[in-house]
PDB file of C-alpha atoms in Angstrom:
ATOM      1  CA  MET Q   1      13.196 -31.116   0.406  1.00  0.00           C
ATOM      2  CA  PRO Q   2      12.025 -27.528  -0.365  1.00  0.00           C
ATOM      3  CA  ASN Q   3      13.063 -24.636   1.850  1.00  0.00           C
ATOM      4  CA  ARG Q   4      10.151 -23.907   4.220  1.00  0.00           C
ATOM      5  CA  THR Q   5      11.788 -21.005   6.043  1.00  0.00           C
ATOM      6  CA  LEU Q   6       9.249 -18.238   6.518  1.00  0.00           C
ATOM      7  CA  ALA Q   7      10.750 -14.880   5.556  1.00  0.00           C
ATOM      8  CA  MET Q   8       9.830 -11.224   5.326  1.00  0.00           C
ATOM      9  CA  VAL Q   9      11.103  -8.238   3.385  1.00  0.00           C
ATOM     10  CA  MET Q  10       9.950  -4.711   4.197  1.00  0.00           C
ATOM     11  CA  TYR Q  11      11.067  -1.753   2.112  1.00  0.00           C
ATOM     12  CA  ILE Q  12      10.313   1.853   1.311  1.00  0.00           C
ATOM     13  CA  SER Q  13      10.798   3.475  -2.074  1.00  0.00           C
ATOM     14  CA  ARG Q  14      10.025   6.698  -3.887  1.00  0.00           C
ATOM     15  CA  SER Q  15       7.201   6.671  -6.379  1.00  0.00           C
ATOM     16  CA  ALA Q  16       8.269   7.696  -9.878  1.00  0.00           C
ATOM     17  CA  PRO Q  17       6.836  11.124 -10.773  1.00  0.00           C
ATOM     18  CA  THR Q  18       4.764   9.588 -13.575  1.00  0.00           C
ATOM     19  CA  THR Q  19       3.212   6.861 -11.390  1.00  0.00           C
ATOM     20  CA  SER Q  20      -0.542   7.393 -11.111  1.00  0.00           C
ATOM     21  CA  ARG Q  21      -3.320   5.855  -9.026  1.00  0.00           C
ATOM     22  CA  PRO Q  22      -4.416   3.658 -11.998  1.00  0.00           C
ATOM     23  CA  ASP Q  23      -0.799   2.438 -12.328  1.00  0.00           C
ATOM     24  CA  VAL Q  24      -0.751   1.473  -8.663  1.00  0.00           C
ATOM     25  CA  GLU Q  25      -4.137  -0.252  -8.954  1.00  0.00           C
ATOM     26  CA  LYS Q  26      -2.683  -2.384 -11.764  1.00  0.00           C
ATOM     27  CA  VAL Q  27       0.337  -3.226  -9.606  1.00  0.00           C
ATOM     28  CA  VAL Q  28      -1.903  -4.273  -6.716  1.00  0.00           C
ATOM     29  CA  ALA Q  29      -4.124  -6.424  -8.960  1.00  0.00           C
ATOM     30  CA  ALA Q  30      -1.084  -8.171 -10.460  1.00  0.00           C
ATOM     31  CA  ALA Q  31       0.493  -8.602  -7.019  1.00  0.00           C
ATOM     32  CA  ARG Q  32      -2.668 -10.226  -5.681  1.00  0.00           C
ATOM     33  CA  ARG Q  33      -2.779 -12.708  -8.573  1.00  0.00           C
ATOM     34  CA  ASN Q  34       0.924 -13.523  -8.495  1.00  0.00           C
ATOM     35  CA  ASN Q  35       1.231 -13.629  -4.716  1.00  0.00           C
ATOM     36  CA  GLU Q  36      -1.685 -16.027  -4.455  1.00  0.00           C
ATOM     37  CA  LEU Q  37       0.141 -18.407  -6.798  1.00  0.00           C
ATOM     38  CA  ARG Q  38       3.419 -18.041  -4.878  1.00  0.00           C
ATOM     39  CA  ARG Q  39       1.737 -18.171  -1.443  1.00  0.00           C
ATOM     40  CA  VAL Q  40       3.155 -14.751  -0.629  1.00  0.00           C
ATOM     41  CA  THR Q  41       1.208 -12.399   1.633  1.00  0.00           C
ATOM     42  CA  GLY Q  42       1.761  -8.768   2.465  1.00  0.00           C
ATOM     43  CA  ALA Q  43       0.712  -5.161   2.333  1.00  0.00           C
ATOM     44  CA  MET Q  44       1.514  -2.028   0.377  1.00  0.00           C
ATOM     45  CA  MET Q  45       0.963   1.599   1.285  1.00  0.00           C
ATOM     46  CA  TRP Q  46       1.187   4.307  -1.365  1.00  0.00           C
ATOM     47  CA  THR Q  47       1.239   7.959  -0.431  1.00  0.00           C
ATOM     48  CA  GLY Q  48       1.563   9.288  -3.963  1.00  0.00           C
ATOM     49  CA  ARG Q  49       5.195  10.035  -3.211  1.00  0.00           C
ATOM     50  CA  TYR Q  50       6.329   6.879  -1.406  1.00  0.00           C
ATOM     51  CA  PHE Q  51       5.666   3.161  -1.230  1.00  0.00           C
ATOM     52  CA  VAL Q  52       6.006   0.988   1.863  1.00  0.00           C
ATOM     53  CA  GLN Q  53       5.651  -2.719   1.252  1.00  0.00           C
ATOM     54  CA  VAL Q  54       5.867  -5.913   3.280  1.00  0.00           C
ATOM     55  CA  LEU Q  55       6.225  -9.337   1.653  1.00  0.00           C
ATOM     56  CA  GLU Q  56       5.926 -12.576   3.641  1.00  0.00           C
ATOM     57  CA  GLY Q  57       6.214 -16.191   2.611  1.00  0.00           C
ATOM     58  CA  GLU Q  58       8.601 -19.029   2.043  1.00  0.00           C
ATOM     59  CA  LEU Q  59      12.100 -17.688   1.523  1.00  0.00           C
ATOM     60  CA  PRO Q  60      12.502 -18.563  -2.198  1.00  0.00           C
ATOM     61  CA  ALA Q  61       9.131 -17.010  -3.070  1.00  0.00           C
ATOM     62  CA  VAL Q  62       9.853 -13.818  -1.139  1.00  0.00           C
ATOM     63  CA  ILE Q  63      13.286 -13.472  -2.741  1.00  0.00           C
ATOM     64  CA  ALA Q  64      11.885 -14.000  -6.257  1.00  0.00           C
ATOM     65  CA  THR Q  65       9.015 -11.563  -5.687  1.00  0.00           C
ATOM     66  CA  HIS Q  66      11.275  -8.905  -4.228  1.00  0.00           C
ATOM     67  CA  LYS Q  67      13.703  -9.281  -7.135  1.00  0.00           C
ATOM     68  CA  LEU Q  68      10.881  -8.590  -9.615  1.00  0.00           C
ATOM     69  CA  ILE Q  69       9.770  -5.557  -7.613  1.00  0.00           C
ATOM     70  CA  THR Q  70      13.267  -4.062  -7.674  1.00  0.00           C
ATOM     71  CA  GLN Q  71      13.076  -3.984 -11.490  1.00  0.00           C
ATOM     72  CA  ASP Q  72       9.795  -2.042 -11.629  1.00  0.00           C
ATOM     73  CA  THR Q  73      10.295   1.475 -13.007  1.00  0.00           C
ATOM     74  CA  ARG Q  74       7.231   2.881 -11.229  1.00  0.00           C
ATOM     75  CA  HIS Q  75       9.433   3.417  -8.191  1.00  0.00           C
ATOM     76  CA  HIS Q  76      13.097   3.998  -7.344  1.00  0.00           C
ATOM     77  CA  ALA Q  77      15.458   4.618  -4.418  1.00  0.00           C
ATOM     78  CA  MET Q  78      14.380   1.415  -2.698  1.00  0.00           C
ATOM     79  CA  LYS Q  79      15.614   0.995   0.860  1.00  0.00           C
ATOM     80  CA  VAL Q  80      15.161  -2.373   2.567  1.00  0.00           C
ATOM     81  CA  LEU Q  81      14.160  -1.797   6.181  1.00  0.00           C
ATOM     82  CA  PHE Q  82      14.043  -5.455   7.181  1.00  0.00           C
ATOM     83  CA  GLN Q  83      14.938  -8.722   5.531  1.00  0.00           C
ATOM     84  CA  GLY Q  84      15.005 -11.929   7.469  1.00  0.00           C
ATOM     85  CA  GLU Q  85      13.252 -14.885   8.994  1.00  0.00           C
ATOM     86  CA  LEU Q  86       9.768 -14.600  10.402  1.00  0.00           C
ATOM     87  CA  GLU Q  87       8.096 -16.741  13.053  1.00  0.00           C
ATOM     88  CA  SER Q  88       4.575 -16.222  11.704  1.00  0.00           C
ATOM     89  CA  ARG Q  89       2.838 -14.129   9.085  1.00  0.00           C
ATOM     90  CA  ASN Q  90       1.461 -10.725  10.035  1.00  0.00           C
ATOM     91  CA  PHE Q  91      -0.559 -10.205   6.835  1.00  0.00           C
ATOM     92  CA  SER Q  92      -1.989 -13.684   6.311  1.00  0.00           C
ATOM     93  CA  ARG Q  93      -5.434 -12.282   5.417  1.00  0.00           C
ATOM     94  CA  TRP Q  94      -4.117 -10.569   2.307  1.00  0.00           C
ATOM     95  CA  SER Q  95      -2.255 -11.688  -0.777  1.00  0.00           C
ATOM     96  CA  MET Q  96      -1.594  -7.934  -0.974  1.00  0.00           C
ATOM     97  CA  ALA Q  97      -3.402  -5.449   1.251  1.00  0.00           C
ATOM     98  CA  PHE Q  98      -3.456  -1.977  -0.236  1.00  0.00           C
ATOM     99  CA  VAL Q  99      -3.509   1.257   1.724  1.00  0.00           C
ATOM    100  CA  ASP Q 100      -3.815   4.516  -0.225  1.00  0.00           C
ATOM    101  CA  ARG Q 101      -2.750   7.308   2.138  1.00  0.00           C
ATOM    102  CA  PRO Q 102      -1.844  10.559   0.398  1.00  0.00           C
ATOM    103  CA  ASP Q 103      -1.682  12.184   3.830  1.00  0.00           C
ATOM    104  CA  ALA Q 104       1.073   9.887   5.144  1.00  0.00           C
ATOM    105  CA  ASP Q 105       4.257  11.346   3.630  1.00  0.00           C
ATOM    106  CA  HIS Q 106       5.190  12.727   7.051  1.00  0.00           C
ATOM    107  CA  LEU Q 107       5.232   9.170   8.380  1.00  0.00           C
ATOM    108  CA  ILE Q 108       7.541   7.929   5.632  1.00  0.00           C
ATOM    109  CA  GLU Q 109      10.011  10.795   5.272  1.00  0.00           C
ATOM    110  CA  PRO Q 110      11.848  10.121   8.569  1.00  0.00           C
ATOM    111  CA  LEU Q 111      12.373   6.535   7.420  1.00  0.00           C
ATOM    112  CA  ILE Q 112      14.350   7.680   4.407  1.00  0.00           C
ATOM    113  CA  GLU Q 113      17.090   8.429   6.918  1.00  0.00           C
ATOM    114  CA  GLY Q 114      16.669   4.943   8.316  1.00  0.00           C
ATOM    115  CA  ILE Q 115      14.980   3.015  11.018  1.00  0.00           C
ATOM    116  CA  GLN Q 116      17.510   2.935  13.806  1.00  0.00           C
ATOM    117  CA  ASP Q 117      15.999   0.308  16.063  1.00  0.00           C
ATOM    118  CA  ALA Q 118      13.740  -2.721  16.143  1.00  0.00           C
ATOM    119  CA  GLU Q 119      10.999  -0.781  17.925  1.00  0.00           C
ATOM    120  CA  SER Q 120      10.703   1.727  15.052  1.00  0.00           C
ATOM    121  CA  PHE Q 121      10.471  -1.104  12.553  1.00  0.00           C
ATOM    122  CA  ARG Q 122       7.791  -2.889  14.593  1.00  0.00           C
ATOM    123  CA  ALA Q 123       5.828   0.353  14.932  1.00  0.00           C
ATOM    124  CA  LEU Q 124       5.830   0.877  11.156  1.00  0.00           C
ATOM    125  CA  ARG Q 125       4.783  -2.716  10.511  1.00  0.00           C
ATOM    126  CA  ARG Q 126       2.001  -2.386  13.099  1.00  0.00           C
ATOM    127  CA  MET Q 127       0.817   0.901  11.565  1.00  0.00           C
ATOM    128  CA  LEU Q 128       0.637  -0.733   8.137  1.00  0.00           C
ATOM    129  CA  PHE Q 129      -1.301  -3.673   9.599  1.00  0.00           C
ATOM    130  CA  ASP Q 130      -3.734  -1.368  11.417  1.00  0.00           C
ATOM    131  CA  LEU Q 131      -4.338   0.670   8.267  1.00  0.00           C
ATOM    132  CA  ALA Q 132      -4.906  -2.493   6.213  1.00  0.00           C
ATOM    133  CA  MET Q 133      -7.376  -3.757   8.825  1.00  0.00           C
ATOM    134  CA  SER Q 134      -9.265  -0.468   8.819  1.00  0.00           C
ATOM    135  CA  GLN Q 135      -9.628  -0.503   5.026  1.00  0.00           C
ATOM    136  CA  ASP Q 136     -10.160  -4.213   4.412  1.00  0.00           C
ATOM    137  CA  PRO Q 137     -10.670  -6.191   7.642  1.00  0.00           C
ATOM    138  CA  GLY Q 138     -11.731  -9.366   5.833  1.00  0.00           C
ATOM    139  CA  GLY Q 139      -8.665  -9.445   3.632  1.00  0.00           C
ATOM    140  CA  ASP Q 140      -8.494 -10.299  -0.057  1.00  0.00           C
ATOM    141  CA  ARG Q 141      -7.776 -14.027   0.350  1.00  0.00           C
ATOM    142  CA  HIS Q 142     -10.743 -16.307  -0.087  1.00  0.00           C
TER     143      HIS Q 142
END
């Protein structure tokens, strides 16, 4: 019987200096296609300098997707903030919500040092959800 454990990975990473908005748009389009096939949901925020991404889905699909992401040269210095089981999806409306926030570096920089408690992690996840809702309340899943 397949593993039906619902899992989530949330990470931050530094954008490669050569990564441009069109590059990120291609990543988001590919993520939406691939995630739909894998039944993975999530959100990505790009500040121009940093990425924050959440992936949710069945454990094998999340692990495989995250492994592919770690090999992408458009970012580096990945730091996993959370990896574990999930009771229910937070981003079920989106195969991949995208939030472009060039003004948000100040929100990400303290996280480079690390989220020290569960409340900080939940606050970041909630912020990402709220931003995704404000930009695309209907989601990208049809």
